[in-house]
Short mmCIF file of N, CA, C and O in Angstrom, two decimals:
data_model
loop_
_atom_site.label_atom_id
_atom_site.label_comp_id
_atom_site.label_asym_id
_atom_site.label_seq_id
_atom_site.Cartn_x
_atom_site.Cartn_y
_atom_site.Cartn_z
N UNK C 260 79.71 83.54 127.51
CA UNK C 260 79.61 83.85 126.10
C UNK C 260 79.60 85.49 125.95
O UNK C 260 80.56 85.97 125.07
N UNK C 261 79.20 86.30 126.90
CA UNK C 261 79.32 87.67 126.76
C UNK C 261 80.73 88.21 126.98
O UNK C 261 81.24 89.02 126.36
N UNK C 262 81.37 87.34 127.99
CA UNK C 262 82.79 87.61 128.36
C UNK C 262 83.61 87.46 127.00
O UNK C 262 84.50 88.11 126.53
N UNK C 263 83.39 86.26 126.00
CA UNK C 263 83.96 86.25 124.97
C UNK C 263 83.78 87.24 123.95
O UNK C 263 84.59 87.70 123.28
N UNK C 264 82.67 87.82 123.83
CA UNK C 264 82.39 88.89 122.89
C UNK C 264 82.93 90.19 123.24
O UNK C 264 83.52 90.65 122.52
N UNK C 265 83.15 90.49 124.60
CA UNK C 265 83.66 91.60 125.21
C UNK C 265 85.09 91.60 124.95
O UNK C 265 85.96 92.55 124.51
N UNK C 266 85.80 90.34 125.21
CA UNK C 266 87.16 90.22 124.86
C UNK C 266 87.61 90.43 123.61
O UNK C 266 88.66 91.06 123.14
N UNK C 267 86.81 89.66 122.68
CA UNK C 267 86.99 90.07 121.24
C UNK C 267 87.00 91.39 120.71
O UNK C 267 87.65 91.90 119.92
N UNK C 268 85.85 92.04 121.42
CA UNK C 268 85.92 93.65 121.03
C UNK C 268 87.06 94.42 121.34
O UNK C 268 87.45 95.33 120.88
N UNK C 269 87.60 94.02 122.57
CA UNK C 269 88.85 94.61 123.10
C UNK C 269 89.91 94.50 122.25
O UNK C 269 90.78 95.32 122.03
N UNK C 270 89.89 93.21 122.01
CA UNK C 270 91.08 92.89 121.18
C UNK C 270 91.17 93.60 119.70
O UNK C 270 92.23 94.08 119.23
N UNK C 271 89.69 93.58 119.08
CA UNK C 271 89.71 94.11 117.97
C UNK C 271 89.99 95.87 118.05
O UNK C 271 90.69 96.44 117.35
N UNK C 272 89.55 96.37 119.03
CA UNK C 272 89.73 97.98 119.26
C UNK C 272 91.25 98.19 119.63
O UNK C 272 91.85 99.16 119.19
N UNK C 273 92.08 97.22 120.25
CA UNK C 273 93.51 97.33 120.39
C UNK C 273 94.32 97.22 118.95
O UNK C 273 95.10 98.01 118.76
N UNK C 274 93.73 96.45 118.19
CA UNK C 274 94.04 96.17 116.78
C UNK C 274 93.95 97.70 116.07
O UNK C 274 94.98 98.01 115.20
N UNK C 275 92.99 98.06 116.13
CA UNK C 275 92.50 99.52 115.46
C UNK C 275 93.36 100.57 115.94
O UNK C 275 94.06 101.29 115.08
N UNK C 276 93.70 100.60 117.13
CA UNK C 276 94.44 101.60 117.72
C UNK C 276 96.07 101.31 117.29
O UNK C 276 96.65 102.27 116.89
N UNK C 277 96.35 100.15 117.22
CA UNK C 277 97.66 99.89 116.63
C UNK C 277 97.96 100.30 115.13
O UNK C 277 98.77 100.93 114.91
N UNK C 278 96.74 99.76 114.37
CA UNK C 278 96.79 100.21 112.98
C UNK C 278 96.71 101.67 112.70
O UNK C 278 97.37 102.43 112.08
N UNK C 279 95.98 102.40 113.55
CA UNK C 279 95.95 103.96 113.43
C UNK C 279 97.23 104.36 113.59
O UNK C 279 97.64 105.65 113.29
N UNK C 280 97.92 104.05 114.69
CA UNK C 280 99.22 104.48 115.22
C UNK C 280 100.23 104.38 113.83
O UNK C 280 101.09 105.22 113.80
N UNK C 281 100.15 103.13 113.32
CA UNK C 281 100.97 103.03 112.20
C UNK C 281 100.77 103.85 110.98
O UNK C 281 101.84 104.67 110.52
N UNK C 282 99.60 104.00 110.71
CA UNK C 282 98.88 104.97 109.55
C UNK C 282 99.37 106.47 110.01
O UNK C 282 99.84 107.28 109.24
N UNK C 283 99.41 106.80 111.27
CA UNK C 283 99.45 108.21 111.73
C UNK C 283 101.17 108.41 111.64
O UNK C 283 101.56 109.31 110.91
N UNK C 284 101.95 107.30 111.97
CA UNK C 284 103.26 107.68 111.75
C UNK C 284 103.73 107.66 110.15
O UNK C 284 104.52 108.39 109.74
N UNK C 285 102.91 106.97 109.41
CA UNK C 285 103.14 106.93 107.96
C UNK C 285 102.66 108.34 107.28
O UNK C 285 103.46 108.97 106.78
N UNK C 286 101.59 108.80 107.74
CA UNK C 286 101.24 110.22 107.12
C UNK C 286 102.28 111.16 107.66
O UNK C 286 102.60 112.11 106.88
N UNK C 287 102.79 111.16 108.86
CA UNK C 287 103.73 112.10 109.49
C UNK C 287 105.02 112.01 108.58
O UNK C 287 105.48 112.92 108.22
N UNK C 288 105.55 110.89 108.23
CA UNK C 288 106.70 110.58 107.59
C UNK C 288 106.38 111.08 106.03
O UNK C 288 107.25 111.77 105.60
N UNK C 289 105.09 111.08 105.46
CA UNK C 289 104.71 111.82 104.12
C UNK C 289 104.92 113.11 104.31
O UNK C 289 105.49 113.72 103.27
N UNK C 290 104.26 113.72 105.08
CA UNK C 290 104.53 115.21 105.35
C UNK C 290 106.00 115.55 105.25
O UNK C 290 106.29 116.60 104.59
N UNK C 291 106.61 115.14 106.18
CA UNK C 291 108.15 115.27 106.29
C UNK C 291 108.63 115.24 105.22
O UNK C 291 109.63 115.99 104.51
N UNK C 292 108.58 114.12 104.44
CA UNK C 292 109.18 113.84 103.10
C UNK C 292 109.02 114.62 101.94
O UNK C 292 109.87 115.05 101.32
N UNK C 293 107.76 115.04 102.03
CA UNK C 293 107.33 116.11 100.93
C UNK C 293 107.85 117.51 101.34
O UNK C 293 108.62 118.20 100.34
N UNK C 294 108.02 117.89 102.63
CA UNK C 294 108.72 119.09 103.19
C UNK C 294 110.06 119.16 102.87
O UNK C 294 110.57 120.12 102.37
N UNK C 295 110.78 117.86 102.68
CA UNK C 295 112.24 117.85 102.50
C UNK C 295 112.64 117.55 101.21
O UNK C 295 113.70 117.79 100.77
N UNK C 296 111.56 117.74 100.30
CA UNK C 296 111.71 117.33 98.82
C UNK C 296 112.43 115.89 98.65
O UNK C 296 113.33 115.82 97.81
N UNK C 297 112.10 115.10 99.36
CA UNK C 297 112.70 113.71 99.44
C UNK C 297 112.17 113.00 97.95
O UNK C 297 111.07 112.97 97.68
N UNK C 298 113.29 112.61 97.12
CA UNK C 298 112.83 111.95 95.85
C UNK C 298 112.28 110.65 96.07
O UNK C 298 111.59 110.16 95.09
N UNK C 299 112.16 110.17 97.34
CA UNK C 299 111.34 108.81 97.68
C UNK C 299 109.83 109.03 98.10
O UNK C 299 109.34 108.26 98.73
N UNK C 300 109.34 110.37 98.01
CA UNK C 300 108.02 110.61 98.35
C UNK C 300 107.11 109.82 97.65
O UNK C 300 106.39 109.07 98.56
N UNK C 301 107.03 109.53 96.59
CA UNK C 301 106.25 108.49 95.97
C UNK C 301 106.20 107.27 96.28
O UNK C 301 105.21 106.68 96.62
N UNK C 302 107.28 106.67 96.67
CA UNK C 302 107.41 105.36 96.99
C UNK C 302 106.76 105.33 98.49
O UNK C 302 106.24 104.32 98.81
N UNK C 303 107.17 106.34 99.47
CA UNK C 303 106.49 106.31 100.56
C UNK C 303 105.17 106.51 100.60
O UNK C 303 104.40 105.87 101.23
N UNK C 304 104.48 107.41 99.63
CA UNK C 304 102.97 107.36 99.27
C UNK C 304 102.45 106.07 99.00
O UNK C 304 101.47 105.55 99.49
N UNK C 305 103.22 105.32 98.06
CA UNK C 305 102.51 104.02 97.61
C UNK C 305 102.88 103.11 98.91
O UNK C 305 101.81 102.25 98.86
N UNK C 306 103.86 102.91 99.58
CA UNK C 306 103.78 102.37 100.80
C UNK C 306 102.86 102.49 101.75
O UNK C 306 102.12 101.53 102.15
N UNK C 307 102.41 103.74 101.92
CA UNK C 307 101.30 104.14 102.67
C UNK C 307 99.83 103.38 102.23
O UNK C 307 99.10 102.79 103.03
N UNK C 308 99.78 103.34 101.02
CA UNK C 308 98.51 102.97 100.34
C UNK C 308 98.61 101.15 100.64
O UNK C 308 97.51 100.85 100.76
N UNK C 309 99.79 100.63 100.50
CA UNK C 309 99.82 99.17 100.65
C UNK C 309 99.44 99.03 101.98
O UNK C 309 98.70 97.87 102.46
N UNK C 310 99.92 99.84 102.91
CA UNK C 310 99.42 99.54 104.46
C UNK C 310 98.02 99.67 104.75
O UNK C 310 97.66 98.79 105.65
N UNK C 311 97.51 100.90 104.18
CA UNK C 311 95.74 100.75 104.41
C UNK C 311 95.27 99.39 103.94
O UNK C 311 94.58 99.08 104.39
N UNK C 312 95.64 98.92 102.60
CA UNK C 312 95.21 97.65 102.01
C UNK C 312 95.56 96.57 102.97
O UNK C 312 94.58 95.72 103.30
N UNK C 313 96.65 96.57 103.70
CA UNK C 313 97.03 95.30 104.48
C UNK C 313 96.29 95.44 105.84
O UNK C 313 95.68 94.47 106.33
N UNK C 314 95.99 96.73 106.45
CA UNK C 314 95.37 96.77 107.48
C UNK C 314 93.86 96.66 107.53
O UNK C 314 93.14 96.21 108.47
N UNK C 315 93.37 96.77 106.52
CA UNK C 315 91.83 96.80 106.07
C UNK C 315 90.95 97.30 107.04
O UNK C 315 90.94 98.62 107.34
N UNK C 316 90.49 96.46 107.88
CA UNK C 316 89.45 96.91 109.10
C UNK C 316 90.07 97.33 110.40
O UNK C 316 89.51 97.34 111.45
N UNK C 317 91.50 97.36 110.38
CA UNK C 317 92.32 97.62 111.69
C UNK C 317 92.85 98.91 111.59
O UNK C 317 93.73 99.17 112.30
N UNK C 318 92.08 99.62 110.79
CA UNK C 318 92.50 101.23 110.77
C UNK C 318 91.10 102.10 110.32
O UNK C 318 90.40 101.54 109.65
N UNK C 319 91.19 103.22 110.86
CA UNK C 319 90.20 104.08 110.51
C UNK C 319 90.60 105.00 109.29
O UNK C 319 89.76 105.83 108.80
N UNK C 320 91.91 104.93 108.93
CA UNK C 320 92.22 105.58 107.64
C UNK C 320 91.94 104.98 106.30
O UNK C 320 91.82 103.86 106.46
N UNK C 321 91.79 105.63 105.40
CA UNK C 321 91.31 104.95 104.01
C UNK C 321 92.18 105.74 103.01
O UNK C 321 92.82 106.54 103.09
N UNK C 322 92.02 105.06 101.71
CA UNK C 322 92.80 105.54 100.55
C UNK C 322 92.54 107.11 100.22
O UNK C 322 93.10 107.91 99.74
N UNK C 323 91.35 107.54 100.63
CA UNK C 323 90.85 109.04 100.44
C UNK C 323 91.68 109.77 101.32
O UNK C 323 92.00 110.94 100.93
N UNK C 324 92.04 109.16 102.46
CA UNK C 324 92.97 110.01 103.46
C UNK C 324 94.18 110.22 102.77
O UNK C 324 94.77 111.42 102.75
N UNK C 325 94.77 109.38 102.02
CA UNK C 325 95.91 109.53 101.50
C UNK C 325 95.97 110.62 100.33
O UNK C 325 96.65 111.13 100.08
N UNK C 326 94.97 110.15 99.50
CA UNK C 326 94.68 111.24 98.37
C UNK C 326 94.60 112.54 98.79
O UNK C 326 95.08 113.52 98.28
N UNK C 327 93.63 112.64 100.07
CA UNK C 327 93.57 114.22 100.51
C UNK C 327 95.01 114.84 101.06
O UNK C 327 95.12 115.93 100.76
N UNK C 328 95.65 113.91 101.80
CA UNK C 328 97.03 114.38 102.04
C UNK C 328 97.90 114.75 100.69
O UNK C 328 98.63 115.91 101.02
N UNK C 329 97.93 113.86 99.87
CA UNK C 329 98.73 114.12 98.87
C UNK C 329 98.52 115.49 98.18
O UNK C 329 99.34 116.46 97.75
N UNK C 330 97.00 115.50 97.98
CA UNK C 330 96.57 116.97 97.24
C UNK C 330 97.03 118.10 97.99
O UNK C 330 97.31 119.19 97.68
N UNK C 331 96.67 117.97 99.57
CA UNK C 331 97.01 119.12 100.37
C UNK C 331 98.48 119.42 100.50
O UNK C 331 98.73 120.68 100.34
N UNK C 332 99.25 118.56 100.23
CA UNK C 332 100.67 118.78 100.26
C UNK C 332 101.27 119.53 99.07
O UNK C 332 101.81 120.43 99.14
N UNK C 333 100.57 119.04 97.82
CA UNK C 333 100.98 119.72 96.52
C UNK C 333 100.29 120.95 96.52
O UNK C 333 100.75 121.68 95.82
N UNK C 334 99.14 121.15 97.09
CA UNK C 334 98.38 122.70 97.04
C UNK C 334 99.01 123.54 98.10
O UNK C 334 98.79 124.77 98.06
N UNK C 335 99.80 122.98 98.91
CA UNK C 335 100.56 123.76 99.93
C UNK C 335 99.32 124.13 101.20
O UNK C 335 99.58 124.85 102.08
N UNK C 336 98.28 123.29 101.18
CA UNK C 336 97.32 123.70 102.30
C UNK C 336 97.64 122.74 103.67
O UNK C 336 97.02 123.10 104.79
N UNK C 337 98.50 121.86 103.24
CA UNK C 337 98.89 120.85 104.46
C UNK C 337 100.31 121.09 104.60
O UNK C 337 101.23 120.83 103.61
N UNK C 338 101.04 121.35 105.82
CA UNK C 338 102.23 121.41 105.82
C UNK C 338 102.59 120.56 107.31
O UNK C 338 101.97 120.38 107.87
N UNK C 339 104.15 120.46 107.35
CA UNK C 339 104.41 119.65 108.60
C UNK C 339 103.99 120.55 109.89
O UNK C 339 104.06 121.78 109.65
N UNK C 340 104.07 119.78 110.93
CA UNK C 340 103.80 120.45 112.29
C UNK C 340 104.86 121.41 112.79
O UNK C 340 104.32 122.66 113.29
N UNK C 341 106.03 121.15 112.43
CA UNK C 341 107.14 122.02 112.71
C UNK C 341 107.89 122.55 111.54
O UNK C 341 107.84 121.80 110.63
N UNK C 342 108.64 123.61 111.43
CA UNK C 342 109.36 123.94 110.24
C UNK C 342 110.57 122.92 110.29
O UNK C 342 111.05 122.56 111.26
N UNK C 343 110.73 122.68 109.05
CA UNK C 343 111.83 121.87 108.61
C UNK C 343 113.00 122.61 107.96
O UNK C 343 112.93 123.12 107.09
N UNK C 344 114.32 122.51 108.60
CA UNK C 344 115.38 122.99 108.04
C UNK C 344 116.11 121.72 107.23
O UNK C 344 116.09 120.66 107.50
N UNK C 345 116.59 122.25 106.01
CA UNK C 345 116.78 121.38 104.98
C UNK C 345 118.16 120.46 105.40
O UNK C 345 118.25 119.30 105.24
N UNK C 346 118.82 121.00 106.32
CA UNK C 346 119.91 120.27 106.86
C UNK C 346 119.72 119.35 107.81
O UNK C 346 120.44 118.35 108.03
N UNK C 347 118.45 119.26 108.34
CA UNK C 347 117.87 118.25 109.24
C UNK C 347 117.16 116.91 108.62
O UNK C 347 116.81 116.28 109.31
N UNK C 348 117.13 117.18 107.33
CA UNK C 348 116.02 116.36 106.48
C UNK C 348 116.35 114.97 106.68
O UNK C 348 115.64 113.99 107.01
N UNK C 349 117.76 114.61 106.57
CA UNK C 349 118.08 113.26 106.66
C UNK C 349 117.84 112.62 108.20
O UNK C 349 117.32 111.65 108.07
N UNK C 350 118.27 113.23 109.04
CA UNK C 350 118.04 112.83 110.30
C UNK C 350 116.49 112.44 110.72
O UNK C 350 116.08 111.54 111.32
N UNK C 351 115.85 113.55 110.34
CA UNK C 351 114.38 113.51 110.71
C UNK C 351 113.72 112.41 109.82
O UNK C 351 112.91 111.62 110.29
N UNK C 352 114.14 112.42 108.52
CA UNK C 352 113.53 111.03 107.70
C UNK C 352 113.82 109.76 108.37
O UNK C 352 112.97 109.06 108.44
N UNK C 353 115.13 109.77 108.93
CA UNK C 353 115.57 108.47 109.32
C UNK C 353 114.86 108.32 110.70
O UNK C 353 114.50 106.92 111.10
N UNK C 354 114.63 109.26 111.41
CA UNK C 354 113.78 108.88 112.86
C UNK C 354 112.43 108.68 112.38
O UNK C 354 111.81 107.77 113.04
N UNK C 355 111.76 109.25 111.53
CA UNK C 355 110.36 109.18 111.09
C UNK C 355 110.45 107.47 110.37
O UNK C 355 109.35 106.92 110.77
N UNK C 356 111.08 107.25 109.74
CA UNK C 356 111.21 105.92 109.12
C UNK C 356 111.46 104.76 110.46
O UNK C 356 110.75 103.55 110.53
N UNK C 357 112.33 105.08 111.40
CA UNK C 357 112.39 104.17 112.38
C UNK C 357 111.27 104.08 113.28
O UNK C 357 110.90 103.01 113.84
N UNK C 358 110.47 105.15 113.44
CA UNK C 358 109.06 105.19 114.31
C UNK C 358 108.20 104.44 113.42
O UNK C 358 107.39 103.52 114.17
N UNK C 359 108.05 104.33 112.28
CA UNK C 359 107.05 103.65 111.45
C UNK C 359 107.56 102.04 111.65
O UNK C 359 106.69 101.38 111.94
N UNK C 360 108.82 101.71 111.55
CA UNK C 360 109.29 100.34 111.78
C UNK C 360 108.95 99.85 113.13
O UNK C 360 108.51 98.75 113.25
N UNK C 361 109.18 100.63 114.20
CA UNK C 361 108.92 100.15 115.38
C UNK C 361 107.54 99.91 115.85
O UNK C 361 107.16 99.00 116.42
N UNK C 362 106.57 100.82 115.07
CA UNK C 362 105.19 100.68 115.30
C UNK C 362 104.49 99.50 114.43
O UNK C 362 103.68 98.49 114.73
N UNK C 363 105.39 99.11 113.25
CA UNK C 363 104.76 97.86 112.39
C UNK C 363 105.21 96.79 113.27
O UNK C 363 104.41 95.87 113.28
N UNK C 364 106.49 96.73 113.93
CA UNK C 364 106.94 95.46 114.79
C UNK C 364 105.73 95.33 115.84
O UNK C 364 105.34 94.16 116.09
N UNK C 365 105.40 96.40 116.31
CA UNK C 365 104.45 96.30 117.45
C UNK C 365 103.16 95.90 117.01
O UNK C 365 102.48 95.06 117.69
N UNK C 366 102.82 96.30 115.79
CA UNK C 366 101.49 95.99 115.19
C UNK C 366 101.53 94.24 115.02
O UNK C 366 100.29 93.61 115.16
N UNK C 367 102.66 94.00 114.42
CA UNK C 367 102.73 92.60 114.04
C UNK C 367 102.65 91.65 115.25
O UNK C 367 102.64 90.29 115.08
N UNK C 368 103.04 92.17 116.43
CA UNK C 368 103.05 91.14 117.50
C UNK C 368 101.54 90.62 118.05
O UNK C 368 100.69 91.10 117.84
#
């Protein structure tokens, strides 16, 4: 019985780690999208909200985290980790979206 409980906890913890990895990639993509002036920023933000709803208990991220990030980006208190050159935006956004997609596939396994 104890082994079953421990195995269940380990699987749940693994699911949360995968969920958090998806959300971190989504947040990184949002930062990049905003910094690049991406016209699809709002749809990416809405997608992030839908992911939080989908992941529910499998992530430590919340809707408030999305709201805080959105406010921070608009107020200039949150910036991308690295400086973004406008000419690099298309490639960086494509790479960010590919990373999110690969983490989503890994989460769904």
